[in-house]
Amino acid sequence: MTIAISDLSLTPAPAPLARILVVDDDESIRVAMVRFLQRCGYGVESAGGGADALTLFEQHTFDAMICDVRMPGLSGPELLPHVLAHDPNLAVLMLSAVNDAPTAANVLAGGAVDYLVKPIELRTLQDAVIRALARRHSRMEKERFDERIQEEVRLRTTELEQEKESLRRLSVSVVETLIIAMEAKDVYLRGHSLRVADLAAEIAIEMEQDSALVERIRLAGRLHDVGKIGIREEILNKPSSLTIAEFEHVKQHVRIGIEILRPMAQLDPVLDIIHDHHEHWDGSGYPRAVCGDAITLGGRILAAADAFDALTSQRAYRDPMRADDSLAYLGTQAGALLDPHVVRALQIVMTRRLASA
Ligand SMILES: [Fe+2]
Ligand SMILES: [Fe+2]
């Protein structure tokens, strides 16, 4: 079989010159194509079979490959996936002696960009090469463009995350200032928020919660009583038990706290935990008076940590309870005021703490 050299008027190849590998076991065709493509201005290498072609791919980079379909050893369709593994954008033109539709469909589906039938006019071959290289070029441009867009999105997302985080930190520090002001009003509350935050986070870890929830619970612990800023000082420091009306007033600290925190969108994920920190497992708590799993897990954990810290702290109306006595008392509240699983985790955490103290 010979290539019909009917038109040798050459169109200059686009710059920069592309590198093309010609693979054909028929030496006369191979040599004719190599010469023609070199005269077109391309850098051309050739191989007499699939195995030699693969060796050349190990050593060189090519923009296009013109490859015979039927060759002894590795055939064109068998070679195709190997060369595309080297470079998925390689422009592969398959050249066959027969116009075989299934083979054509097969190689095009496998990633070849054209299927040409021999004998082929050299001008037709050149046009096909130019088309294939243009397609490779636009595919690579699109990939580069997509990469730039993705990089831009990545950068912008990181910036936004950093802005969000610094806003969240700012919000937390503003609220912590409020807490310091609030704790200054009630000497018995000093350090309460920090202790509750640490204990609640440790309970959450003991209960194998993911780190994001642990940190939400820790933050909720820091902020849970911020609403006490709105409670009258003489009630917060009252040395005797509260009247019903006074207790109703104290209960308002949950609502006030949520109202203080709600405008700070960055604190949104911790509001439901704070809202639930006085709910009881048996439904006797406030403000929603819901029971069991209807209370957020964070709220149930915070309630147990809050209760433990309250019992073991000095109050205007009583001395602190010992840690082991407090744990024993809270044990009696498992399934009543408190979630039994949370009480169990609290006991494990505190027993560990006391043992290492
Ligand atoms: Fe509270
Ligand atoms: Fe509290």
Coordinates of C-alpha atoms and ligand atoms in Angstrom, one line a residue:
M1 CA 0.0 0.0 0.0
T2 CA 1.3 3.5 -0.8
I3 CA 0.3 6.9 0.2
A4 CA -1.1 9.0 -2.7
I5 CA 1.2 12.0 -2.8
S6 CA -1.1 14.2 -5.0
D7 CA -0.7 17.5 -3.3
L8 CA 2.6 18.6 -1.9
S9 CA 1.9 22.3 -1.7
L10 CA 2.8 22.8 1.9
T11 CA 1.0 25.0 4.4
P12 CA 3.4 26.3 7.0
A13 CA 3.0 24.5 10.4
P14 CA 1.8 26.6 13.3
A15 CA 4.5 27.8 15.6
P16 CA 5.7 26.6 18.0
L17 CA 6.4 23.4 16.1
A18 CA 4.7 20.3 17.5
R19 CA 6.3 17.0 18.0
I20 CA 4.7 14.1 16.3
L21 CA 5.3 10.3 16.6
V22 CA 4.5 8.2 13.5
V23 CA 3.9 4.5 14.3
D24 CA 3.5 2.1 11.3
D25 CA 4.9 -1.3 10.6
D26 CA 4.9 -0.5 6.8
E27 CA 8.3 1.2 6.3
S28 CA 7.4 2.9 3.0
I29 CA 4.3 4.6 4.5
R30 CA 6.2 5.5 7.7
V31 CA 9.1 7.1 5.8
A32 CA 6.7 9.0 3.5
M33 CA 4.7 10.4 6.4
V34 CA 7.9 11.3 8.4
R35 CA 9.3 13.2 5.4
F36 CA 6.1 14.9 4.6
L37 CA 5.5 16.0 8.2
Q38 CA 9.1 17.2 8.6
R39 CA 8.7 19.3 5.5
C40 CA 5.6 20.7 7.1
G41 CA 7.8 21.9 9.9
Y42 CA 7.0 19.4 12.6
G43 CA 9.5 17.6 14.8
V44 CA 8.9 13.9 13.9
E45 CA 10.0 10.6 15.3
S46 CA 8.9 7.2 14.1
A47 CA 8.5 3.7 15.3
G48 CA 7.9 0.4 13.5
G49 CA 5.6 -1.0 16.2
G50 CA 3.8 -0.5 19.5
A51 CA 6.6 -1.6 21.7
D52 CA 9.1 0.8 20.1
A53 CA 6.5 3.6 20.3
L54 CA 6.2 3.0 24.1
T55 CA 10.0 3.2 24.4
L56 CA 10.0 6.5 22.6
F57 CA 7.2 7.8 24.9
E58 CA 9.5 7.0 27.9
Q59 CA 12.2 9.2 26.4
H60 CA 10.4 12.0 24.7
T61 CA 7.3 14.2 24.9
F62 CA 5.0 14.3 21.9
D63 CA 2.0 16.4 21.0
A64 CA 0.5 14.0 18.5
M65 CA 0.7 10.4 17.4
I66 CA -0.3 9.1 14.0
C67 CA -0.7 5.3 14.5
D68 CA -1.5 2.4 12.2
V69 CA -4.4 0.2 13.5
R70 CA -3.1 -3.2 12.5
M71 CA 0.4 -4.0 13.4
P72 CA 2.2 -7.2 14.6
G73 CA 2.6 -7.3 18.4
L74 CA 0.9 -4.3 20.0
S75 CA -1.8 -3.1 17.7
G76 CA -2.9 0.6 17.5
P77 CA -6.0 0.2 19.7
E78 CA -3.9 -1.7 22.2
L79 CA -1.2 1.0 22.2
L80 CA -3.8 3.8 22.6
P81 CA -4.5 3.5 26.4
H82 CA -0.8 3.3 27.2
V83 CA 0.1 6.5 25.4
L84 CA -2.9 8.3 26.8
A85 CA -1.7 7.3 30.3
H86 CA 1.5 9.2 29.5
D87 CA -0.4 12.3 28.3
P88 CA -4.2 12.3 28.4
N89 CA -4.2 15.2 26.0
L90 CA -2.1 13.5 23.3
A91 CA -3.7 14.0 19.9
V92 CA -3.9 10.5 18.5
L93 CA -4.8 10.0 14.9
M94 CA -5.5 6.4 13.9
L95 CA -4.7 5.3 10.4
S96 CA -6.3 2.1 9.0
A97 CA -6.2 0.3 5.6
V98 CA -9.9 -0.6 6.0
N99 CA -12.8 1.6 6.9
D100 CA -14.0 -0.5 9.8
A101 CA -16.8 1.3 11.7
P102 CA -16.7 -0.7 14.9
T103 CA -12.9 -0.2 15.2
A104 CA -13.3 3.5 14.4
A105 CA -16.0 3.8 17.1
N106 CA -13.8 1.8 19.5
V107 CA -10.7 3.9 19.1
L108 CA -12.6 7.2 19.1
A109 CA -14.3 6.2 22.3
G110 CA -10.9 5.2 23.7
G111 CA -9.6 8.7 23.3
A112 CA -8.3 9.0 19.7
V113 CA -9.3 12.3 18.0
D114 CA -9.5 11.0 14.4
Y115 CA -9.7 7.9 12.4
L116 CA -8.2 8.1 8.9
V117 CA -8.3 5.6 6.1
K118 CA -5.4 4.8 3.8
P119 CA -4.6 5.7 1.2
I120 CA -4.7 9.2 2.4
E121 CA -4.0 12.5 0.6
L122 CA -1.1 14.2 2.3
R123 CA -3.0 17.5 2.3
T124 CA -5.9 15.6 4.1
L125 CA -3.4 14.2 6.6
Q126 CA -1.9 17.6 7.2
D127 CA -5.4 19.1 7.8
A128 CA -6.2 16.3 10.2
V129 CA -3.0 16.9 12.1
I130 CA -3.7 20.6 12.3
R131 CA -7.2 19.9 13.6
A132 CA -6.0 17.4 16.1
L133 CA -3.3 19.7 17.4
A134 CA -5.8 22.6 17.6
R135 CA -8.1 20.4 19.6
R136 CA -5.2 19.4 21.9
H137 CA -4.3 23.0 22.3
S138 CA -7.8 24.2 23.2
R139 CA -8.3 21.2 25.6
M140 CA -5.0 22.1 27.4
E141 CA -6.1 25.8 27.5
K142 CA -9.4 24.9 29.0
E143 CA -7.6 22.7 31.6
R144 CA -5.3 25.6 32.5
F145 CA -8.3 28.0 32.7
D146 CA -10.2 25.5 34.9
E147 CA -7.1 25.1 37.1
R148 CA -6.8 28.9 37.4
I149 CA -10.5 29.2 38.3
Q150 CA -10.2 26.4 40.8
E151 CA -7.1 28.0 42.3
E152 CA -8.9 31.3 42.5
V153 CA -11.9 29.7 44.2
R154 CA -9.5 27.9 46.6
L155 CA -7.8 31.1 47.5
R156 CA -11.0 33.0 47.9
T157 CA -12.5 30.3 50.0
T158 CA -9.5 30.3 52.3
E159 CA -9.7 34.1 52.6
L160 CA -13.4 33.9 53.4
E161 CA -12.8 31.1 56.0
Q162 CA -10.0 33.3 57.6
E163 CA -12.4 36.3 57.6
K164 CA -15.1 34.1 59.2
E165 CA -12.7 32.8 61.8
S166 CA -11.4 36.2 62.8
L167 CA -15.0 37.5 63.0
R168 CA -15.9 34.5 65.2
R169 CA -12.9 35.2 67.4
L170 CA -13.9 38.8 67.6
S171 CA -17.4 37.9 68.5
V172 CA -16.2 35.5 71.2
S173 CA -13.8 38.0 72.7
V174 CA -16.6 40.6 72.8
V175 CA -18.9 38.1 74.6
E176 CA -16.1 37.0 76.9
T177 CA -15.7 40.6 77.9
L178 CA -19.4 40.6 78.8
I179 CA -18.9 37.4 80.8
I180 CA -16.0 38.9 82.7
A181 CA -18.3 41.8 83.5
M182 CA -21.1 39.4 84.5
E183 CA -18.8 37.2 86.7
A184 CA -17.5 40.4 88.4
K185 CA -21.1 41.0 89.6
D186 CA -21.2 37.6 91.3
V187 CA -18.0 36.6 93.0
Y188 CA -19.4 33.0 93.4
L189 CA -19.6 32.7 89.6
R190 CA -16.0 33.7 89.0
G191 CA -14.3 31.2 86.7
H192 CA -17.5 29.2 86.4
S193 CA -17.9 29.6 82.6
L194 CA -14.3 28.4 81.9
R195 CA -14.6 25.4 84.2
V196 CA -17.9 24.4 82.7
A197 CA -16.5 24.8 79.2
D198 CA -13.5 22.5 79.9
L199 CA -15.5 19.9 81.7
A200 CA -18.3 19.8 79.1
A201 CA -15.7 19.5 76.3
E202 CA -14.0 16.6 78.2
I203 CA -17.3 14.8 78.6
A204 CA -18.0 15.2 74.9
I205 CA -14.6 13.7 74.1
E206 CA -15.3 10.9 76.5
M207 CA -18.6 10.3 74.6
E208 CA -16.6 10.1 71.4
Q209 CA -18.1 13.1 69.7
D210 CA -16.4 14.6 66.7
S211 CA -14.0 17.4 67.2
A212 CA -16.2 20.1 65.6
L213 CA -19.0 19.3 68.1
V214 CA -16.5 19.2 71.0
E215 CA -15.4 22.7 70.1
R216 CA -19.0 23.9 69.8
I217 CA -19.8 22.5 73.2
R218 CA -16.6 24.2 74.7
L219 CA -17.6 27.5 73.2
A220 CA -21.2 27.1 74.4
G221 CA -19.8 26.5 77.9
R222 CA -17.8 29.7 77.8
L223 CA -20.9 31.7 76.8
H224 CA -23.8 29.8 78.4
D225 CA -24.5 32.2 81.3
V226 CA -23.8 35.5 79.5
G227 CA -27.5 36.4 79.9
K228 CA -26.9 36.7 83.7
I229 CA -25.6 40.2 82.8
G230 CA -29.3 41.1 82.6
I231 CA -30.2 39.6 86.1
R232 CA -30.4 41.9 89.1
E233 CA -27.3 41.8 91.2
E234 CA -29.1 41.4 94.5
I235 CA -30.7 38.2 93.2
L236 CA -27.5 36.8 91.8
N237 CA -25.8 37.3 95.2
K238 CA -28.8 36.6 97.4
P239 CA -27.6 34.5 100.5
S240 CA -31.0 32.8 100.9
S241 CA -33.3 30.8 98.6
L242 CA -35.1 32.6 95.8
T243 CA -38.8 33.4 95.8
I244 CA -40.8 32.1 92.8
A245 CA -40.8 35.5 91.2
E246 CA -37.0 35.8 91.7
F247 CA -36.5 32.4 90.2
E248 CA -38.6 33.3 87.2
H249 CA -36.4 36.4 86.8
V250 CA -33.2 34.2 87.0
K251 CA -34.7 31.9 84.3
Q252 CA -34.7 34.8 82.0
H253 CA -30.9 34.6 81.7
V254 CA -31.3 31.9 79.0
R255 CA -33.5 34.1 76.8
I256 CA -31.4 37.2 77.5
G257 CA -28.2 35.3 76.6
I258 CA -29.6 34.1 73.3
E259 CA -30.7 37.7 72.5
I260 CA -27.2 39.0 73.2
L261 CA -25.6 36.3 71.0
R262 CA -28.0 36.0 68.1
P263 CA -26.8 39.1 66.2
M264 CA -23.4 37.5 65.9
A265 CA -24.0 35.1 63.0
Q266 CA -20.7 33.3 63.7
L267 CA -22.1 32.1 67.0
D268 CA -25.2 30.6 65.4
P269 CA -24.0 26.9 65.7
V270 CA -23.7 27.2 69.5
L271 CA -27.1 28.9 70.3
D272 CA -29.2 25.7 70.5
I273 CA -26.7 24.2 73.0
I274 CA -26.8 27.4 75.1
H275 CA -30.6 27.5 74.8
D276 CA -30.8 23.9 76.3
H277 CA -28.4 24.2 79.2
H278 CA -31.2 24.3 81.8
E279 CA -33.4 21.6 80.2
H280 CA -33.9 18.4 82.2
W281 CA -33.9 14.8 80.9
D282 CA -37.3 14.3 82.4
G283 CA -38.8 17.5 80.9
S284 CA -38.9 19.5 84.1
G285 CA -36.4 22.1 82.9
Y286 CA -36.7 25.4 81.1
P287 CA -37.3 27.3 78.8
R288 CA -38.7 24.6 76.5
A289 CA -39.4 21.9 79.1
V290 CA -38.6 19.2 76.6
C291 CA -37.3 15.8 77.6
G292 CA -34.8 13.1 76.5
D293 CA -33.3 13.3 73.0
A294 CA -35.4 16.3 72.2
I295 CA -32.7 18.2 74.2
T296 CA -29.6 18.8 72.1
L297 CA -26.7 16.5 73.2
G298 CA -24.6 19.6 73.7
G299 CA -27.4 21.0 76.0
R300 CA -27.5 17.7 78.0
I301 CA -23.7 17.7 78.4
L302 CA -23.6 21.4 79.4
A303 CA -26.4 20.8 82.0
A304 CA -24.3 18.0 83.7
A305 CA -21.1 20.1 83.7
D306 CA -23.0 23.1 84.9
A307 CA -24.6 21.1 87.7
F308 CA -21.3 19.6 88.8
D309 CA -19.6 23.0 88.9
A310 CA -22.4 24.6 90.7
L311 CA -22.4 21.9 93.4
T312 CA -18.7 22.0 93.9
S313 CA -18.5 25.8 94.0
Q314 CA -19.0 28.2 96.9
R315 CA -22.4 29.9 96.9
A316 CA -23.7 32.8 98.8
Y317 CA -26.2 30.5 100.6
R318 CA -24.0 27.3 101.0
D319 CA -20.5 25.8 101.2
P320 CA -19.1 23.8 98.2
M321 CA -19.9 20.1 98.1
R322 CA -17.1 17.6 97.8
A323 CA -16.4 16.3 94.3
D324 CA -17.1 12.7 95.2
D325 CA -20.3 13.6 97.0
S326 CA -21.4 15.7 94.0
L327 CA -20.8 12.8 91.7
A328 CA -22.8 10.5 93.9
Y329 CA -25.6 13.0 94.1
L330 CA -25.6 13.5 90.3
G331 CA -25.6 9.7 90.0
T332 CA -29.1 9.8 91.6
Q333 CA -30.2 12.3 89.0
A334 CA -29.2 10.0 86.0
G335 CA -32.5 9.4 84.1
A336 CA -34.2 12.1 86.2
L337 CA -32.7 15.6 85.7
L338 CA -29.7 14.4 83.7
D339 CA -29.0 12.1 80.7
P340 CA -27.7 8.8 82.2
H341 CA -25.1 8.4 79.4
V342 CA -23.8 11.9 80.1
V343 CA -23.7 11.3 83.9
R344 CA -21.7 8.1 83.2
A345 CA -19.2 10.0 81.1
L346 CA -19.0 12.8 83.7
Q347 CA -18.2 10.2 86.4
I348 CA -15.5 8.7 84.2
V349 CA -13.9 12.1 83.4
M350 CA -14.0 13.3 87.1
T351 CA -12.7 10.0 88.5
R352 CA -9.8 10.3 86.1
R353 CA -9.2 13.9 87.1
L354 CA -9.4 13.1 90.8
A355 CA -7.0 10.2 90.4
S356 CA -4.4 12.3 88.6
A357 CA -4.8 15.3 91.0
Ligands
FE1 FE -27.3 29.1 83.4
FE2 FE -23.9 28.1 84.5

